[in-house]
Amino acid sequence: MQSEKPRPLPQKTIGVLGGMSNQATGEYYRLLNKKLNDRLDGWDNGEIIIVSVNFGNIEYFVRNDRWDEAHAYLTNKADRLERAGADLVICVSNTMHRVVEPIMAERKTPFIHIADPTGNAIRKAGISRVGLLGTMPVMKSPELRGRYQEGFGVEVVAPTQADMEIVDRVIFNELVRGELRVDSKREYLRIVSELRERGAEGVILGCTEIFLLIAQEDLPSFPVFDTTELHVQAAVDFALGGNGASDSGLMVRHASN
């Protein structure tokens, strides 16, 4: 019989800035509830608010380098999450952290940057050089590269230009639509193999849909760092823990003012 718990059960409300894509958002919701249930047992799961954006707008902003417009668009969505009562905000897209991180830096609501639990996991694994798969802006981002290097002592290695184009195309044309193709998986594994030959000791799945296509079981002797999994675990730790410290490497950003 389940032991008595205080009701309603205390936990923080996780605010999810979603829709980037709907595939990733659905997986975040599923994984958040699964991990919370694993910890809480019985019928308990998460208290979650989702504000889901139109991915067509996001695709337009990214493809056309309209980052100021993306900032304004997502500022409005972050406002909605806060008004709805989120105790924490997470963004389901590695790419859109480029604008969401500065949006949240000026707010009091805690925010977990997706790279932080990932960087902490890499550091704990004793690895200092990793390959990175993601959208073109992610793979080319000097800010993201600097965050891993300066925050965690991790050097990031991106694929060649031709391979970056393959990785980006598969994400936008297939994975965000829920299409998982054998030939695309083969190409991704080839690209990871080439990153390994260039000295990478592991690989970051730096797009929140990539884990649907390749995972650790596909690379049994090569460490895979799934940003989706690590981000979700950090949010769960925050929801149940409260002080920002956890084994998953949760690093919560609060506004300085």
Short mmCIF file of C-alpha atoms in Angstrom, two decimals:
data_model
loop_
_atom_site.label_atom_id
_atom_site.label_comp_id
_atom_site.label_asym_id
_atom_site.label_seq_id
_atom_site.Cartn_x
_atom_site.Cartn_y
_atom_site.Cartn_z
CA MET A 1 0.00 0.00 0.00
CA GLN A 2 1.29 3.45 -0.90
CA SER A 3 2.60 5.43 2.08
CA GLU A 4 0.77 8.56 3.12
CA LYS A 5 1.89 11.78 1.43
CA PRO A 6 0.84 15.36 2.13
CA ARG A 7 -1.95 16.46 -0.19
CA PRO A 8 -1.75 18.34 -2.38
CA LEU A 9 1.80 17.02 -2.87
CA PRO A 10 4.32 19.88 -2.82
CA GLN A 11 6.21 20.34 -6.07
CA LYS A 12 7.16 23.24 -8.28
CA THR A 13 5.34 23.93 -11.53
CA ILE A 14 7.49 23.43 -14.63
CA GLY A 15 6.84 25.91 -17.43
CA VAL A 16 7.65 24.54 -20.86
CA LEU A 17 8.24 26.88 -23.79
CA GLY A 18 7.31 24.40 -26.51
CA GLY A 19 6.30 23.91 -30.11
CA MET A 20 9.92 23.88 -31.32
CA SER A 21 9.00 21.30 -32.55
CA ASN A 22 5.81 19.57 -31.54
CA GLN A 23 7.76 16.29 -31.62
CA ALA A 24 10.20 17.55 -29.00
CA THR A 25 7.43 19.11 -26.93
CA GLY A 26 5.47 15.87 -26.80
CA GLU A 27 8.60 14.00 -25.73
CA TYR A 28 9.38 16.57 -23.03
CA TYR A 29 5.88 16.20 -21.60
CA ARG A 30 6.09 12.41 -21.68
CA LEU A 31 9.57 12.26 -20.17
CA LEU A 32 8.86 14.86 -17.46
CA ASN A 33 5.85 12.91 -16.27
CA LYS A 34 7.64 9.55 -16.49
CA LYS A 35 10.64 10.73 -14.50
CA LEU A 36 8.45 12.42 -11.92
CA ASN A 37 6.35 9.28 -11.56
CA ASP A 38 9.51 7.19 -11.22
CA ARG A 39 10.49 9.40 -8.30
CA LEU A 40 7.07 9.84 -6.71
CA ASP A 41 5.49 6.45 -7.50
CA GLY A 42 1.78 5.67 -7.43
CA TRP A 43 -0.40 8.02 -9.47
CA ASP A 44 1.77 11.09 -9.00
CA ASN A 45 3.36 12.94 -11.91
CA GLY A 46 4.12 16.54 -12.81
CA GLU A 47 2.50 19.94 -12.55
CA ILE A 48 3.35 21.37 -15.96
CA ILE A 49 2.35 24.41 -18.00
CA ILE A 50 3.07 24.40 -21.73
CA VAL A 51 2.97 27.42 -24.01
CA SER A 52 3.37 26.00 -27.49
CA VAL A 53 4.40 28.25 -30.37
CA ASN A 54 3.83 27.94 -34.11
CA PHE A 55 6.88 26.12 -35.46
CA GLY A 56 6.32 27.73 -38.86
CA ASN A 57 7.24 31.06 -37.28
CA ILE A 58 10.34 29.57 -35.68
CA GLU A 59 11.47 27.96 -38.94
CA TYR A 60 11.07 31.31 -40.71
CA PHE A 61 13.05 33.20 -38.07
CA VAL A 62 15.90 30.65 -38.07
CA ARG A 63 16.17 30.23 -41.84
CA ASN A 64 16.20 33.99 -42.41
CA ASP A 65 18.34 35.07 -39.43
CA ARG A 66 15.45 37.07 -37.97
CA TRP A 67 16.66 36.74 -34.41
CA ASP A 68 15.26 40.08 -33.23
CA GLU A 69 11.81 39.02 -34.40
CA ALA A 70 12.26 35.67 -32.69
CA HIS A 71 13.21 37.49 -29.49
CA ALA A 72 10.03 39.58 -29.57
CA TYR A 73 7.85 36.58 -30.41
CA LEU A 74 9.23 34.40 -27.63
CA THR A 75 9.23 37.24 -25.10
CA ASN A 76 5.46 37.27 -25.40
CA LYS A 77 5.31 33.51 -24.86
CA ALA A 78 7.59 33.67 -21.80
CA ASP A 79 5.26 36.36 -20.39
CA ARG A 80 2.38 33.92 -20.74
CA LEU A 81 4.23 31.16 -18.92
CA GLU A 82 5.01 33.47 -16.03
CA ARG A 83 1.44 34.77 -15.83
CA ALA A 84 0.23 31.18 -15.72
CA GLY A 85 2.32 30.56 -12.60
CA ALA A 86 5.43 28.69 -13.76
CA ASP A 87 8.06 28.30 -11.02
CA LEU A 88 10.66 27.34 -13.61
CA VAL A 89 11.00 27.91 -17.36
CA ILE A 90 12.65 25.51 -19.79
CA CYS A 91 12.85 25.83 -23.57
CA VAL A 92 12.60 22.63 -25.62
CA SER A 93 14.89 23.87 -28.43
CA ASN A 94 18.69 24.08 -28.32
CA THR A 95 18.53 26.53 -31.24
CA MET A 96 16.14 28.98 -29.62
CA HIS A 97 18.21 29.27 -26.45
CA ARG A 98 20.01 31.93 -28.48
CA VAL A 99 17.12 34.28 -27.74
CA VAL A 100 15.39 32.62 -24.76
CA GLU A 101 18.47 32.78 -22.50
CA PRO A 102 18.75 36.59 -22.74
CA ILE A 103 14.96 36.90 -22.36
CA MET A 104 15.06 34.94 -19.10
CA ALA A 105 18.25 36.61 -17.83
CA GLU A 106 16.23 39.73 -17.00
CA ARG A 107 13.51 37.87 -15.10
CA LYS A 108 13.13 36.45 -11.62
CA THR A 109 11.69 33.13 -12.76
CA PRO A 110 14.42 30.44 -12.69
CA PHE A 111 15.62 29.16 -16.06
CA ILE A 112 17.71 26.09 -16.89
CA HIS A 113 19.91 26.50 -19.96
CA ILE A 114 19.93 23.20 -21.86
CA ALA A 115 23.73 23.22 -22.21
CA ASP A 116 24.37 23.32 -18.46
CA PRO A 117 23.21 19.87 -17.34
CA THR A 118 24.77 18.54 -20.56
CA GLY A 119 28.11 20.19 -19.88
CA ASN A 120 28.07 18.95 -16.31
CA ALA A 121 27.40 15.36 -17.47
CA ILE A 122 30.30 15.57 -19.93
CA ARG A 123 32.63 16.89 -17.24
CA LYS A 124 31.55 14.15 -14.82
CA ALA A 125 32.33 11.59 -17.52
CA GLY A 126 35.91 12.89 -17.61
CA ILE A 127 35.64 13.98 -21.24
CA SER A 128 37.09 17.21 -22.59
CA ARG A 129 36.44 17.02 -26.36
CA VAL A 130 33.02 16.21 -27.84
CA GLY A 131 31.31 16.28 -31.20
CA LEU A 132 28.12 18.29 -31.62
CA LEU A 133 25.08 17.53 -33.78
CA GLY A 134 22.28 20.08 -34.09
CA THR A 135 20.78 22.67 -36.37
CA MET A 136 23.16 24.82 -38.40
CA PRO A 137 22.95 27.75 -35.94
CA VAL A 138 23.74 25.43 -33.03
CA MET A 139 26.70 23.75 -34.71
CA LYS A 140 28.12 27.13 -35.75
CA SER A 141 27.36 29.01 -32.54
CA PRO A 142 30.41 30.63 -30.92
CA GLU A 143 28.27 31.44 -27.85
CA LEU A 144 27.36 27.80 -27.31
CA ARG A 145 30.93 26.69 -27.95
CA GLY A 146 32.09 29.22 -25.38
CA ARG A 147 29.52 28.11 -22.83
CA TYR A 148 30.78 24.53 -22.96
CA GLN A 149 34.44 25.59 -22.96
CA GLU A 150 34.32 28.26 -20.29
CA GLY A 151 31.72 26.66 -18.04
CA PHE A 152 32.81 23.04 -18.21
CA GLY A 153 36.24 22.83 -19.88
CA VAL A 154 34.73 21.03 -22.87
CA GLU A 155 35.94 21.60 -26.40
CA VAL A 156 33.23 21.23 -29.03
CA VAL A 157 33.96 19.77 -32.47
CA ALA A 158 31.46 20.40 -35.26
CA PRO A 159 31.07 18.27 -38.42
CA THR A 160 32.41 19.45 -41.76
CA GLN A 161 30.32 21.98 -43.66
CA ALA A 162 28.91 19.28 -45.96
CA ASP A 163 27.98 17.09 -43.00
CA MET A 164 26.47 20.02 -41.10
CA GLU A 165 24.18 20.57 -44.06
CA ILE A 166 23.07 16.92 -43.88
CA VAL A 167 22.44 17.07 -40.13
CA ASP A 168 20.47 20.33 -40.45
CA ARG A 169 18.41 19.08 -43.40
CA VAL A 170 17.41 15.88 -41.62
CA ILE A 171 16.28 17.85 -38.57
CA PHE A 172 14.11 20.33 -40.45
CA ASN A 173 12.80 18.09 -43.22
CA GLU A 174 12.35 14.86 -41.28
CA LEU A 175 12.73 14.79 -37.49
CA VAL A 176 10.48 17.74 -36.69
CA ARG A 177 7.80 15.96 -38.76
CA GLY A 178 8.31 12.69 -36.92
CA GLU A 179 9.93 10.99 -39.93
CA LEU A 180 12.65 8.52 -38.93
CA ARG A 181 14.51 7.21 -41.97
CA VAL A 182 17.01 4.37 -42.05
CA ASP A 183 19.25 6.16 -44.55
CA SER A 184 19.32 9.30 -42.38
CA LYS A 185 20.25 7.26 -39.32
CA ARG A 186 23.07 5.69 -41.32
CA GLU A 187 24.33 9.15 -42.29
CA TYR A 188 24.19 10.43 -38.71
CA LEU A 189 26.17 7.44 -37.46
CA ARG A 190 28.73 7.99 -40.22
CA ILE A 191 29.09 11.62 -39.20
CA VAL A 192 29.56 10.64 -35.55
CA SER A 193 32.23 8.14 -36.63
CA GLU A 194 34.08 10.89 -38.49
CA LEU A 195 33.89 13.17 -35.45
CA ARG A 196 35.38 10.34 -33.41
CA GLU A 197 38.23 10.01 -35.91
CA ARG A 198 38.90 13.74 -35.42
CA GLY A 199 39.40 13.24 -31.70
CA ALA A 200 35.92 13.55 -30.23
CA GLU A 201 35.52 11.42 -27.10
CA GLY A 202 31.73 11.58 -27.15
CA VAL A 203 28.88 13.32 -28.95
CA ILE A 204 26.22 15.83 -27.91
CA LEU A 205 22.78 15.31 -29.41
CA GLY A 206 22.31 19.07 -29.55
CA CYS A 207 18.83 19.06 -31.03
CA THR A 208 15.91 17.82 -28.97
CA GLU A 209 14.62 15.51 -31.72
CA ILE A 210 17.89 13.72 -32.56
CA PHE A 211 17.48 11.13 -29.79
CA LEU A 212 14.48 9.82 -31.73
CA LEU A 213 16.87 8.82 -34.54
CA ILE A 214 20.08 7.78 -32.78
CA ALA A 215 20.81 6.92 -29.16
CA GLN A 216 23.42 5.40 -26.88
CA GLU A 217 22.49 1.86 -27.95
CA ASP A 218 23.56 2.73 -31.49
CA LEU A 219 27.02 3.73 -30.23
CA PRO A 220 27.71 1.29 -27.37
CA SER A 221 31.38 2.18 -26.96
CA PHE A 222 31.06 5.94 -27.47
CA PRO A 223 29.43 8.27 -24.89
CA VAL A 224 26.25 9.96 -26.11
CA PHE A 225 24.97 13.05 -24.31
CA ASP A 226 21.28 13.52 -25.03
CA THR A 227 20.36 17.14 -24.26
CA THR A 228 16.66 16.26 -24.05
CA GLU A 229 17.16 13.59 -21.39
CA LEU A 230 19.59 15.66 -19.35
CA HIS A 231 17.44 18.80 -19.54
CA VAL A 232 14.34 16.93 -18.43
CA GLN A 233 16.19 15.35 -15.49
CA ALA A 234 17.40 18.76 -14.36
CA ALA A 235 13.85 20.15 -14.47
CA VAL A 236 12.55 17.19 -12.46
CA ASP A 237 15.27 17.69 -9.85
CA PHE A 238 14.30 21.34 -9.56
CA ALA A 239 10.59 20.57 -9.27
CA LEU A 240 11.18 18.15 -6.41
CA GLY A 241 14.33 19.55 -4.85
CA GLY A 242 13.96 23.26 -4.68
CA ASN A 243 17.47 24.61 -4.16
CA GLY A 244 19.03 24.12 -7.59
CA ALA A 245 21.61 21.53 -6.54
CA SER A 246 21.35 18.00 -7.86
CA ASP A 247 23.29 15.06 -9.19
CA SER A 248 22.06 15.85 -12.70
CA GLY A 249 24.06 19.07 -12.77
CA LEU A 250 21.20 21.50 -12.51
CA MET A 251 22.35 25.07 -12.95
CA VAL A 252 19.53 27.55 -12.56
CA ARG A 253 19.81 31.08 -13.89
CA HIS A 254 18.10 33.82 -11.86
CA ALA A 255 18.04 37.47 -12.81
CA SER A 256 20.71 39.45 -10.98
CA ASN A 257 18.18 42.05 -9.96
#
